[in-house]
Short mmCIF file of C-alpha atoms (C1' of nucleotides) and ligand atoms in Angstrom, two decimals:
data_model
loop_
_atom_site.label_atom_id
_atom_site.label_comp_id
_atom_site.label_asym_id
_atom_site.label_seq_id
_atom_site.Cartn_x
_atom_site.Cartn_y
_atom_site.Cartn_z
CA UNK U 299 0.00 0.00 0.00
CA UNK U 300 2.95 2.23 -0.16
CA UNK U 301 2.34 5.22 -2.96
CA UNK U 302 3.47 3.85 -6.16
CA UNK U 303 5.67 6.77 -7.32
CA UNK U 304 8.26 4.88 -8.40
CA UNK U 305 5.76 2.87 -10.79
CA UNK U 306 4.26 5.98 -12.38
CA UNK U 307 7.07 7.58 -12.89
CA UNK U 308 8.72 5.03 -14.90
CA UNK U 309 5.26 4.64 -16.57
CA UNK U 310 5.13 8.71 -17.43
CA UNK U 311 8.74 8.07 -19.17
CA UNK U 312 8.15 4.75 -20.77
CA UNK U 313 4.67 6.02 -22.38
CA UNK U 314 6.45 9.46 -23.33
CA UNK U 315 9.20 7.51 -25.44
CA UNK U 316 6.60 5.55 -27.39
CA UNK U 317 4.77 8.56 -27.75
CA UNK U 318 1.70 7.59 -26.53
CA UNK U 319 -0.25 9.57 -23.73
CA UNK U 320 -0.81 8.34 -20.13
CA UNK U 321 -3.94 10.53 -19.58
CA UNK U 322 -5.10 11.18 -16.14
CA UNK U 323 -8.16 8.42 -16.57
CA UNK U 324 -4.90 5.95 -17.47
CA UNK U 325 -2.64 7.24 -14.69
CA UNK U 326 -5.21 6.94 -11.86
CA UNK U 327 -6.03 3.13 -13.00
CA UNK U 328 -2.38 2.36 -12.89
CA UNK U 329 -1.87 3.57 -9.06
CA UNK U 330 -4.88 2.23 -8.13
CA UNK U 331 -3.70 -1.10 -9.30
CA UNK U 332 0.23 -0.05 -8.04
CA UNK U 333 -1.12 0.88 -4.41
CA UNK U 334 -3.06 -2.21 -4.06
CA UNK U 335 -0.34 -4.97 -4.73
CA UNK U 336 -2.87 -7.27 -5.20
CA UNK U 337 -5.23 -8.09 -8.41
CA UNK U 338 -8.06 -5.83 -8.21
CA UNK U 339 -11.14 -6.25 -10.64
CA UNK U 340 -12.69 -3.49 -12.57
CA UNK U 341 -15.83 -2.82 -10.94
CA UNK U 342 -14.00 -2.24 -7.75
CA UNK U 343 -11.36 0.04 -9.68
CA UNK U 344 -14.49 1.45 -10.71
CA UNK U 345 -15.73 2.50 -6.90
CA UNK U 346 -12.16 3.69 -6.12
CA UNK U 347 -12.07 6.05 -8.87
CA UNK U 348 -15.34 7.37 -7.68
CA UNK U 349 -14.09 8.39 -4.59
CA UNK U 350 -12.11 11.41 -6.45
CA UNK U 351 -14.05 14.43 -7.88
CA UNK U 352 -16.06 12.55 -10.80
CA UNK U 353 -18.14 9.15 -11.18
CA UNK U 354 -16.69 6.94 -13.85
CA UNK U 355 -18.54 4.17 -15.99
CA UNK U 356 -17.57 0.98 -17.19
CA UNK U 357 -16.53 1.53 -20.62
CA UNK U 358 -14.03 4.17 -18.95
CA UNK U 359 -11.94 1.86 -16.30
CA UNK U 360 -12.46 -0.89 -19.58
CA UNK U 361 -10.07 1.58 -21.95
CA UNK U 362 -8.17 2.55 -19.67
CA UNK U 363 -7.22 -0.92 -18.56
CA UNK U 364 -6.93 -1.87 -22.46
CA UNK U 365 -4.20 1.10 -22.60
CA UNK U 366 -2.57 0.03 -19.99
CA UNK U 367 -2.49 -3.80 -20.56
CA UNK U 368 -1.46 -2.92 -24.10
CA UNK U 369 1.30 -1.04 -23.05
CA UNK U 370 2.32 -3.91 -20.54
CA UNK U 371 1.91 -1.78 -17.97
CA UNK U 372 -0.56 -4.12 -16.37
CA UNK U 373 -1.78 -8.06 -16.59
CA UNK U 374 -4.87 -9.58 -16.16
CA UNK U 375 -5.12 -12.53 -13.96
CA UNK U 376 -8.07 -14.94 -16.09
CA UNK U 377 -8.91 -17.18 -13.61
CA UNK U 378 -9.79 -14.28 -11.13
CA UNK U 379 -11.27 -11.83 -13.80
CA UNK U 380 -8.86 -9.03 -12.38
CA UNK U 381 -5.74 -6.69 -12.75
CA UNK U 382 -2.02 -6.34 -11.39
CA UNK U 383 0.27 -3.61 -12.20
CA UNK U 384 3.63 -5.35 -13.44
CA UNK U 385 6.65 -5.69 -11.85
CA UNK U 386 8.93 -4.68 -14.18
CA UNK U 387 7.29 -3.77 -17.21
CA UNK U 388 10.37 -1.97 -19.24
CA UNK U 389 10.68 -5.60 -21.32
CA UNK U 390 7.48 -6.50 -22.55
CA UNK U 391 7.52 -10.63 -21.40
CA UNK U 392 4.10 -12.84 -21.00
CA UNK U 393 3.21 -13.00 -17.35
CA UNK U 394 3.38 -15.65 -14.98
CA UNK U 395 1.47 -16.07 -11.68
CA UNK U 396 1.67 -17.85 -8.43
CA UNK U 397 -2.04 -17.21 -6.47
CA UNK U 398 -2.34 -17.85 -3.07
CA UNK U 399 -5.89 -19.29 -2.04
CA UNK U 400 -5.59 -18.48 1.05
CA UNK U 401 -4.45 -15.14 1.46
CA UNK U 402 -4.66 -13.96 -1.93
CA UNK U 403 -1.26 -13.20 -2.62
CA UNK U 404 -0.21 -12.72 -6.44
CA UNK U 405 3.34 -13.26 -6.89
CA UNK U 406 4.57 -12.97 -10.71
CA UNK U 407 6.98 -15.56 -11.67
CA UNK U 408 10.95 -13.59 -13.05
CA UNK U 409 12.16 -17.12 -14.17
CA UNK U 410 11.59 -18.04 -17.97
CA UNK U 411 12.02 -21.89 -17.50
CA UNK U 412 8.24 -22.24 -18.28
CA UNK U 413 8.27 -19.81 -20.72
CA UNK U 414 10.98 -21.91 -22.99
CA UNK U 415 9.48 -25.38 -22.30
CA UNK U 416 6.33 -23.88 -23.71
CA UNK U 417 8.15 -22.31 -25.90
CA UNK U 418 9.85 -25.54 -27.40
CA UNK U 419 6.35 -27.86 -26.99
CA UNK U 420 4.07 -24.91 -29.23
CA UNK U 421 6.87 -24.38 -31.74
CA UNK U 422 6.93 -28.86 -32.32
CA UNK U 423 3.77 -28.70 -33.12
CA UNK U 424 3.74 -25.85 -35.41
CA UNK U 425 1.61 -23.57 -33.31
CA UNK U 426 2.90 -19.85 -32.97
CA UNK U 427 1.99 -18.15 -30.05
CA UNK U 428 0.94 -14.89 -29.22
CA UNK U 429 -0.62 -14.50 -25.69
CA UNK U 430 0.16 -16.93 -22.86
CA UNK U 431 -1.86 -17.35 -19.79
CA UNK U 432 0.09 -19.49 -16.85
CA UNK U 433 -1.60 -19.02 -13.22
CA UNK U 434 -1.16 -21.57 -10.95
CA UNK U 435 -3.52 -21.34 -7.78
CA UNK U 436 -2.20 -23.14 -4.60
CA UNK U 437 -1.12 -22.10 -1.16
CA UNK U 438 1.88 -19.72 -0.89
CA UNK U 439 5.09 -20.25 1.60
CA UNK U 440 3.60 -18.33 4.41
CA UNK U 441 0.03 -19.47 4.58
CA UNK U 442 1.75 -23.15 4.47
CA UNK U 443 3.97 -22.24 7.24
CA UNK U 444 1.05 -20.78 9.26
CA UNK U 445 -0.89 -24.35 8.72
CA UNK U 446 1.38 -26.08 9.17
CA UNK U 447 2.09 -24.40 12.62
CA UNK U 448 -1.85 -24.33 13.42
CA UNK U 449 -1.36 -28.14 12.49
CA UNK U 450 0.66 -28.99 15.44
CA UNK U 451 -0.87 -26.95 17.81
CA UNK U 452 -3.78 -28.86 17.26
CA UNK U 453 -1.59 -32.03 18.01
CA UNK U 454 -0.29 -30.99 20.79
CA UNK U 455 -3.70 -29.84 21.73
CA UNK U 456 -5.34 -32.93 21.19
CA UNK U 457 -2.15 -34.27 23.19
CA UNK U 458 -2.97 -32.74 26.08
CA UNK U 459 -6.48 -33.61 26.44
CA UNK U 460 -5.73 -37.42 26.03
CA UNK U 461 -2.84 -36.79 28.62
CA UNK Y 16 -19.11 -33.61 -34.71
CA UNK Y 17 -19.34 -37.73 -34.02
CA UNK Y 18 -21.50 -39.46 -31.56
CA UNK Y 19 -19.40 -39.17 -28.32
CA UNK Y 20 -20.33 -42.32 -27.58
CA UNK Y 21 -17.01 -43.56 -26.81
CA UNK Y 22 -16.07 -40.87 -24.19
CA UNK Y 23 -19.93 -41.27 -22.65
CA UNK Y 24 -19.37 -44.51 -21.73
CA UNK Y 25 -16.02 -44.17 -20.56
CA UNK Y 26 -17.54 -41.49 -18.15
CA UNK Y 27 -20.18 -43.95 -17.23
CA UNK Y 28 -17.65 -46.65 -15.96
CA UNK Y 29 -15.80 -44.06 -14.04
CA UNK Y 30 -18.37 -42.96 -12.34
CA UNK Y 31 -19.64 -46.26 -11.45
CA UNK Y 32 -16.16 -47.07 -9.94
CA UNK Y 33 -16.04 -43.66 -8.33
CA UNK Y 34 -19.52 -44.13 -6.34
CA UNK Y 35 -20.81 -40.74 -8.07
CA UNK Y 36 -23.86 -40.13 -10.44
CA UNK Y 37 -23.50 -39.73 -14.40
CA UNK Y 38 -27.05 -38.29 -13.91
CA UNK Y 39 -29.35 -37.33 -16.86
CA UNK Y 40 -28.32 -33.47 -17.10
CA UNK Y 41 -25.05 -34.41 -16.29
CA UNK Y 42 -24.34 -36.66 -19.01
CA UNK Y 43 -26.56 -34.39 -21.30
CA UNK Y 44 -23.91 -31.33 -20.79
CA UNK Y 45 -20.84 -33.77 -21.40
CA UNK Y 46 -22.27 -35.08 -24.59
CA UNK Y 47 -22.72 -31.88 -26.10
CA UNK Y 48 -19.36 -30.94 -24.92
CA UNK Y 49 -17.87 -33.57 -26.53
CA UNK Y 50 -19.90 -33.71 -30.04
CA UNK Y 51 -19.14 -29.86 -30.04
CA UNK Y 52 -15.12 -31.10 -30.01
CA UNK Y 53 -14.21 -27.20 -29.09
CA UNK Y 54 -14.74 -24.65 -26.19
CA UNK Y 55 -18.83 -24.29 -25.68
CA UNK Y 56 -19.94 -21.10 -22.97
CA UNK Y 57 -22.58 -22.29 -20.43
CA UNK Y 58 -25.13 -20.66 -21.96
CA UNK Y 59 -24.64 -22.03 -24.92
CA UNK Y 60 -24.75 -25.70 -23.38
CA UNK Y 61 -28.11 -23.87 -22.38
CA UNK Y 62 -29.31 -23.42 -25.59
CA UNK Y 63 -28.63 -26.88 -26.58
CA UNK Y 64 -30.22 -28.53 -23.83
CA UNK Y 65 -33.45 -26.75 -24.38
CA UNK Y 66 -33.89 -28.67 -27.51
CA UNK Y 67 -34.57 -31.46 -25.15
CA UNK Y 68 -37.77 -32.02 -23.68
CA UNK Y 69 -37.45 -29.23 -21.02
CA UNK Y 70 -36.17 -25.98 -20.20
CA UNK Y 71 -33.23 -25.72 -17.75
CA UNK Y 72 -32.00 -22.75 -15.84
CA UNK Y 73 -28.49 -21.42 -15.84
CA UNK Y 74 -27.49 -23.25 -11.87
CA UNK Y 75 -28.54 -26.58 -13.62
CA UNK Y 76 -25.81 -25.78 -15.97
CA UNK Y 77 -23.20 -24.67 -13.84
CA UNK Y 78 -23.81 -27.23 -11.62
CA UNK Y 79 -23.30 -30.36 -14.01
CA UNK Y 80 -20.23 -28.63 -15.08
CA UNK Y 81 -19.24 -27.96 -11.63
CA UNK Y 82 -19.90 -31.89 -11.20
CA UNK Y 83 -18.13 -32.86 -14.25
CA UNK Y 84 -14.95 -30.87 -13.91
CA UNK Y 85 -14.66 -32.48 -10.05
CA UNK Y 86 -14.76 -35.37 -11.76
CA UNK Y 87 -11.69 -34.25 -14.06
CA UNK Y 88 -14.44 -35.22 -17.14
CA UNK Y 89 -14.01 -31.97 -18.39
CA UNK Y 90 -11.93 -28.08 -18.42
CA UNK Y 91 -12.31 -24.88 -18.17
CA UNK Y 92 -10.87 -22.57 -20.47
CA UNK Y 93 -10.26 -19.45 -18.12
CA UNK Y 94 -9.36 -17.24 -21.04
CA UNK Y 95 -12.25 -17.97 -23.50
CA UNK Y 96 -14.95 -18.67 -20.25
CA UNK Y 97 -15.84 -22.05 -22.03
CA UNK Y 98 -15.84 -25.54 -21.32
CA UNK Y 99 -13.59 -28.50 -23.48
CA UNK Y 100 -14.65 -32.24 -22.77
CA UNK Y 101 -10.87 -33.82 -22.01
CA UNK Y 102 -9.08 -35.92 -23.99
CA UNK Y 103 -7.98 -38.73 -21.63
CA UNK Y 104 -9.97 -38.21 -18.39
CA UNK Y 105 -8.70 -41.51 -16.86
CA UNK Y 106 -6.06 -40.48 -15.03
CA UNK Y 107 -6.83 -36.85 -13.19
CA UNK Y 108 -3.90 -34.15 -14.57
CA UNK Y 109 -4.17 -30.42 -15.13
CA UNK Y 110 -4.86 -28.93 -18.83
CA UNK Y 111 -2.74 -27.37 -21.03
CA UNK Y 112 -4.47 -25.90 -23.89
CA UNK Y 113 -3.81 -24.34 -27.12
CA UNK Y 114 -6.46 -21.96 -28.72
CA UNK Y 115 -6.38 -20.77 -32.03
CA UNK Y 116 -7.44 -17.05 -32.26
CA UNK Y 117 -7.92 -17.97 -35.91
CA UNK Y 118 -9.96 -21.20 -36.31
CA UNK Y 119 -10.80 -21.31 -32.44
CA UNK Y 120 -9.42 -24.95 -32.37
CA UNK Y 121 -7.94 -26.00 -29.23
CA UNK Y 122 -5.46 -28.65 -28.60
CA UNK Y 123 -5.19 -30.25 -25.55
CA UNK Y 124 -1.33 -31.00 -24.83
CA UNK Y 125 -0.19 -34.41 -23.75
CA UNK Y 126 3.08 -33.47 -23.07
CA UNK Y 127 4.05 -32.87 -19.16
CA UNK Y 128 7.61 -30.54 -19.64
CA UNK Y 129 5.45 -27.42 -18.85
CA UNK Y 130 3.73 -29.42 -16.08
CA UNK Y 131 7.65 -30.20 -14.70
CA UNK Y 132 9.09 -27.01 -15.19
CA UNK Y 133 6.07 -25.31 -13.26
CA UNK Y 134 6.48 -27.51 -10.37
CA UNK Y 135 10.33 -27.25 -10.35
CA UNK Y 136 9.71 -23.18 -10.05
CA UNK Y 137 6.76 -23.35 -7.65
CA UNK Y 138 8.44 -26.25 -5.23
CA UNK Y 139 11.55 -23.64 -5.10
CA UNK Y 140 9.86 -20.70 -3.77
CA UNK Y 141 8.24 -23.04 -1.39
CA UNK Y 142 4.84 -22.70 -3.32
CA UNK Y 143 2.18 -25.63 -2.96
CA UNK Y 144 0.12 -25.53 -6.29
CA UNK Y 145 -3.45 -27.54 -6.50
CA UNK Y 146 -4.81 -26.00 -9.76
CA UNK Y 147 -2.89 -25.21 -12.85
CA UNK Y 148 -3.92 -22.97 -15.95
CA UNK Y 149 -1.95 -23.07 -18.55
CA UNK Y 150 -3.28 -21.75 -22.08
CA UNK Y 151 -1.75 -20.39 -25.26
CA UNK Y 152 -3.65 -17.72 -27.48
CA UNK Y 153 -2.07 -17.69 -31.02
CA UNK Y 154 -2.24 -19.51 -34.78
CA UNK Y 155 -2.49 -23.53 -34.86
CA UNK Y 156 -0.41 -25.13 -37.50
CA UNK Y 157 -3.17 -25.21 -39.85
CA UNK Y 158 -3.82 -21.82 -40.47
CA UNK Y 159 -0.32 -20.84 -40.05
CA UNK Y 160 0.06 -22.72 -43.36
CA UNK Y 161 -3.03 -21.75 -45.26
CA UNK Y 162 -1.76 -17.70 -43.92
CA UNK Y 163 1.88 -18.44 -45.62
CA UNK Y 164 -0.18 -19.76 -48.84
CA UNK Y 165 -2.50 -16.60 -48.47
CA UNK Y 166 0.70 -14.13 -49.10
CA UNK Y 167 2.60 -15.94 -51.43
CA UNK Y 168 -0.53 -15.52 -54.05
CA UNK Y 169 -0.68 -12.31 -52.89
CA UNK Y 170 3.30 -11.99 -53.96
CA UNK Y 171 2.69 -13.67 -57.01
CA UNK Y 172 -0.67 -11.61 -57.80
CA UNK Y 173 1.36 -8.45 -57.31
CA UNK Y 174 4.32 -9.47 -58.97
CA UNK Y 175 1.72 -10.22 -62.02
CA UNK Y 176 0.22 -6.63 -62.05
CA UNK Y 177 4.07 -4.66 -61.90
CA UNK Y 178 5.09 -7.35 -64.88
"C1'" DG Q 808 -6.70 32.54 -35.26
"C1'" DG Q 809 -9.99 29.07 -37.07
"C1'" DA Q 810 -11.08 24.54 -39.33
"C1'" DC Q 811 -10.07 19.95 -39.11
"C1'" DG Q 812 -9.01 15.20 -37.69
"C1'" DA Q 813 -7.34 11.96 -34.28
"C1'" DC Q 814 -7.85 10.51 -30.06
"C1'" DA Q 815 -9.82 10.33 -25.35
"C1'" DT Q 816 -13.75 10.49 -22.55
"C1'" DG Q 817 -18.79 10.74 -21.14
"C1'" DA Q 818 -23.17 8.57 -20.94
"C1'" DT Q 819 -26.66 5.14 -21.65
"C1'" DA Q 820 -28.00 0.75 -22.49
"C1'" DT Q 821 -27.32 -3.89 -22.97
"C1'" DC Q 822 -25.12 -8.30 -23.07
"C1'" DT Q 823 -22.68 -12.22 -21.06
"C1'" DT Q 824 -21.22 -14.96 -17.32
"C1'" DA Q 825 -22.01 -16.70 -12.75
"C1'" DT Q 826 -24.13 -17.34 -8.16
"C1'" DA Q 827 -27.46 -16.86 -4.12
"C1'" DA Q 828 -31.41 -18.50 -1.96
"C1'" DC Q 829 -35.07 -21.39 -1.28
"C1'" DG Q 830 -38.22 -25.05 -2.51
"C1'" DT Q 831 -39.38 -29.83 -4.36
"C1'" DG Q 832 -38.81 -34.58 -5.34
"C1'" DC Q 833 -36.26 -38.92 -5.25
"C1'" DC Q 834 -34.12 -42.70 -2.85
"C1'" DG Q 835 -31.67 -45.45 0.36
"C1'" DA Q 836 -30.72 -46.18 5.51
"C1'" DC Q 837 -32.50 -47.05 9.73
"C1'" DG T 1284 -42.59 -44.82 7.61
"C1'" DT T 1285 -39.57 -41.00 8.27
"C1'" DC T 1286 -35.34 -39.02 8.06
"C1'" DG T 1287 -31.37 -37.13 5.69
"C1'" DG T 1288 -28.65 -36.44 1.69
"C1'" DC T 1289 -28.51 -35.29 -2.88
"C1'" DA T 1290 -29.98 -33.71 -7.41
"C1'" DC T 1291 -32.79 -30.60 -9.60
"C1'" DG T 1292 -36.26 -26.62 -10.36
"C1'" DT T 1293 -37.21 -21.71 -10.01
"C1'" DT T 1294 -36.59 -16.97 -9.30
"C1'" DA T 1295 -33.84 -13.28 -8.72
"C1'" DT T 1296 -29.64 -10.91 -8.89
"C1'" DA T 1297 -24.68 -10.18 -8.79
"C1'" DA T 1298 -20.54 -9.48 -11.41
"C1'" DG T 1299 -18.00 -8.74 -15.53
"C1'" DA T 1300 -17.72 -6.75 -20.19
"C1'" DT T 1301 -19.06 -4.36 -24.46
"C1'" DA T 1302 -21.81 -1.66 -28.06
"C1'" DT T 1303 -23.12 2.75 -29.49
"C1'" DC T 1304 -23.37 7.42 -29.98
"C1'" DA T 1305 -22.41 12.03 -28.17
"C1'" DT T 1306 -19.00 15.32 -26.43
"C1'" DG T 1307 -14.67 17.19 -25.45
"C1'" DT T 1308 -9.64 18.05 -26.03
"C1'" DC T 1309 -5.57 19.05 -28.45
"C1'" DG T 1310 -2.22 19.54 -31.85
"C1'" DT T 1311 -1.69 20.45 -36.97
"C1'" DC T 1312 -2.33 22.74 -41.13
"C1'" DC T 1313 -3.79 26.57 -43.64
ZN1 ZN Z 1766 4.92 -8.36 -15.66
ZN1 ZN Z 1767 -1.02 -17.16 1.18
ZN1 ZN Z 1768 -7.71 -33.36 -19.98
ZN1 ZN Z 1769 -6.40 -22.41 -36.51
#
DNA sequence: GGACGACATGATATCTTATAACGTGCCGAC
DNA sequence: GTCGGCACGTTATAAGATATCATGTCGTCC
C-alpha cells in the first residue's frame, strides 16, 4: 500500500518515449492497481475512482485498462477476472502467476524456464503463439507455514487432552 | 461432430467405480461438450439442452459442469470462459491448452515438460500448487500454413500486375 | 486565429457470465 | 414410515464486459 511513485514515474517516461499519452483516466487506473499490490477487478477500480471528484462508468476503467495492458503496464489474472500492475514492465515478457488461495497473494513468476518449455512444446507442433496465460492457484510459503504451525498446535492440543 | 459415444461410456464406468452419479443433465452437458469437439460457454450448453424435452435454468448448468470438472471429465478454459470435454480423463492431470485465435481450435497437450518445469519453479519458492492454468492464445499449425499460402498468391498476384 | 481530424472520454443501455437462496422430489438407511 | 442427503427446479440478482453514440480536447495545417 505504499504510494506507487516509483511505478508511475517510470510509466510517465516509458509512455512518453513511445509517444503515446498516459492521460489522467490511465494514470489513476495504474496507481490504483500499483497501491493495491494485489489483483483488483474493474468494478471495484471502478468504486475507487469514484471516490475522487467525478463518477466513472464501465466503458471508462475498460479503456483505460486496455491502454494500460497494451502497453504492458498491467496483466490480467483470467482465472480471477482481475488486474495487477507489473513488476517490471520496461521488457514487454508474457506474465506468470503464483495465487495464493488463502491469502490472496499474487506473486509474478521472473524465471523463464516455463516460458521456454512452452516455448519448445508450441513451436513442435507448429503452433505460434501470441498471448500466454500461466496461473497456478495453490497455497503460498507463508500461509503453508502458518498451517502447518496451526497443524501442530492442534496435536499438541489434542495431546494434552488425552494426557 | 461424431456421436461421443465412446467418451460417454467411458464417463459412465468411471463414475460407477467412483460411487458418483452420471445423472441425466449431467451426461446431457458432457455429450454436447464432446460432439461440439471445441470450447462451448454455459449458456450455450443452455441453448442446446433446451432442444430437449425441457427448459433448464443457468445453476442446472453450472452445476453439471461444476460436477463434471470435479470429476476431471471436463476443463475450463479461463481465457475464453468455455468448457472443453478432455481428452484422456482416466487419469486426473491439469490442462494445457492451445487456442487458435484464428480457427478457435484448441489442442489439448499431452506433453508434461510445462507441467515439470512449473512444479520445479513453484516447489523452489516453497509454493504448494493444487490448480494449474496453462493456455496459449495464437495460430495452430493449420492456419499458419493456409496464412503463408494466403501471401505468397498475394506476392505472385502483385508481382503479375508490376510485370 | 480558425477549421479539421485523431484521439480520449462521457453517458446510456445492454449483453454475457455466474451465483445466491429457497423449494421440491427422489431414494436409500435405519 | 420418516429421516437425511442429494440432485434438480425456479426466481432473482450479482458481477464482468461491451456496443453505441455524443461530447470534449488538443495539436496540426492553412
Ligand atoms: Zn509483468
Ligand atoms: Zn497465502
Ligand atoms: Zn484433460
Ligand atoms: Zn487455426
Amino acid at each position: 500500500m505504499t504510494a506507487p511513485r516509483a511505478e508511475i514515474a517510470r510509466a510517465e517516461v516509458m509512455c512518453r518515449e513511445r509517444g503515446v499519452r498516459l492521460t489522467d483516466q490511465r494514470r489513476r487506473v495504474l496507481e490504483i492497481l500499483c497501491a493495491a499490490g494485489r489483483p483488483v477487478g474493474a468494478y471495484e477500480i471502478m468504486d475507487a475512482m469514484r471516490e475522487g471528484p467525478r463518477v466513472v462508468a464501465p466503458p471508462t476503467v475498460y479503456r483505460a485498462l486496455e491502454f494500460l495492458l497494451e502497453q504492458g503496464l498491467i496483466h490480467k489474472i483470467e482465472s480471477l477476472h482481475a488486474f495487477v500492475g507489473c513488476d517490471h514492465p520496461e521488457h514487454p515478457h508474457s506474465s506468470e502467476f503464483l495465487i495464493c488461495l488463502e491469502c490472496g497473494d499474487v506473486a509474478e513468476l521472473k524465471d523463464d524456464a516455463v516460458e521456454r518449455s512452452l516455448a519448445s512444446v508450441t513451436r513442435e507442433s507448429g503452433f505460434l503463439p501470441r498471448r500466454r496465460v500461466v496461473e497456478v492457484m495453490g497455497i503460498c510459503a507463508r500461509c503453508a507455514r502458518k498451517e502447518e504451525c496451526a497443524r501442530k498446535e492442534e496435536a499438541d492440543r489434542v495431546r494434552g487432552l488425552v494426557d
